[in-house]
């Protein structure tokens, strides 16, 4: 099995990197291969350029993006590990998605660009198992009170991944880990990351259906009003 892990944090010796390493332990023990796409270390430019805009409307694939496509295509499983900034992914990771999940590769309307807004959407990516692990500084009760985690699942798991065909997405948060006073939570978070990996690799793992689960939950909420 080959795992592609997308990682976004400016340092490799801070807690988010430790979470990624803890998550990788089960893959390494099992002899699986891992491609770490560290956006900061690789100097990925997240800015949506003129070339990206031209490609959006049918122009050629910008430099470097086809390589990213190949790395995704080579993966049997995907992981995204990141600190939560303003209740979402860091801008660099979001920019990677905006530039890499391109029309004609990740999704398509009708027969192509000219059918945008006219014909139905076709998701083009295979639904390979995907895990999102966000490292949050706030307490779980804050996320629960305001519905931040649900909002993140809606935006990211459904609005990005399921939109493009990757419907087997599970979303996790590690809460309340900022500062030395939260050392017990930080250690518990590493244990949680290891557990996520074990379950993600389990032979009896049940595939997620992010979009259907989201719509069923919304229907249940609307029915209760």
mmCIF file of C-alpha atoms in Angstrom, residues 80 82 87-89 94 97 132 150-163 166 169 171:
data_model
loop_
_atom_site.group_PDB
_atom_site.id
_atom_site.type_symbol
_atom_site.label_atom_id
_atom_site.label_comp_id
_atom_site.label_asym_id
_atom_site.label_seq_id
_atom_site.Cartn_x
_atom_site.Cartn_y
_atom_site.Cartn_z
ATOM 1 C CA UNK A 80 -4.003 15.445 5.300
ATOM 2 C CA UNK A 82 -2.492 20.224 9.479
ATOM 3 C CA UNK A 87 -11.540 26.857 11.733
ATOM 4 C CA UNK A 88 -10.128 25.413 8.552
ATOM 5 C CA UNK A 89 -7.018 24.308 6.696
ATOM 6 C CA UNK A 94 -6.142 25.172 0.707
ATOM 7 C CA UNK A 97 -6.211 22.027 -3.412
ATOM 8 C CA UNK A 132 -8.141 14.399 7.627
ATOM 9 C CA UNK A 150 -19.391 20.036 11.432
ATOM 10 C CA UNK A 151 -18.723 23.162 9.371
ATOM 11 C CA UNK A 152 -15.235 21.868 8.528
ATOM 12 C CA UNK A 153 -16.629 18.479 7.479
ATOM 13 C CA UNK A 154 -19.201 20.191 5.276
ATOM 14 C CA UNK A 155 -16.659 22.461 3.616
ATOM 15 C CA UNK A 156 -13.748 20.040 3.283
ATOM 16 C CA UNK A 157 -14.975 16.427 3.310
ATOM 17 C CA UNK A 158 -18.128 17.129 1.281
ATOM 18 C CA UNK A 159 -17.478 20.408 -0.523
ATOM 19 C CA UNK A 160 -14.000 19.483 -1.740
ATOM 20 C CA UNK A 161 -13.338 15.761 -1.628
ATOM 21 C CA UNK A 162 -16.777 14.231 -2.237
ATOM 22 C CA UNK A 163 -17.388 16.894 -4.887
ATOM 23 C CA UNK A 166 -13.362 11.064 -3.001
ATOM 24 C CA UNK A 169 -13.387 10.583 3.880
ATOM 25 C CA UNK A 171 -12.386 13.705 9.583
#
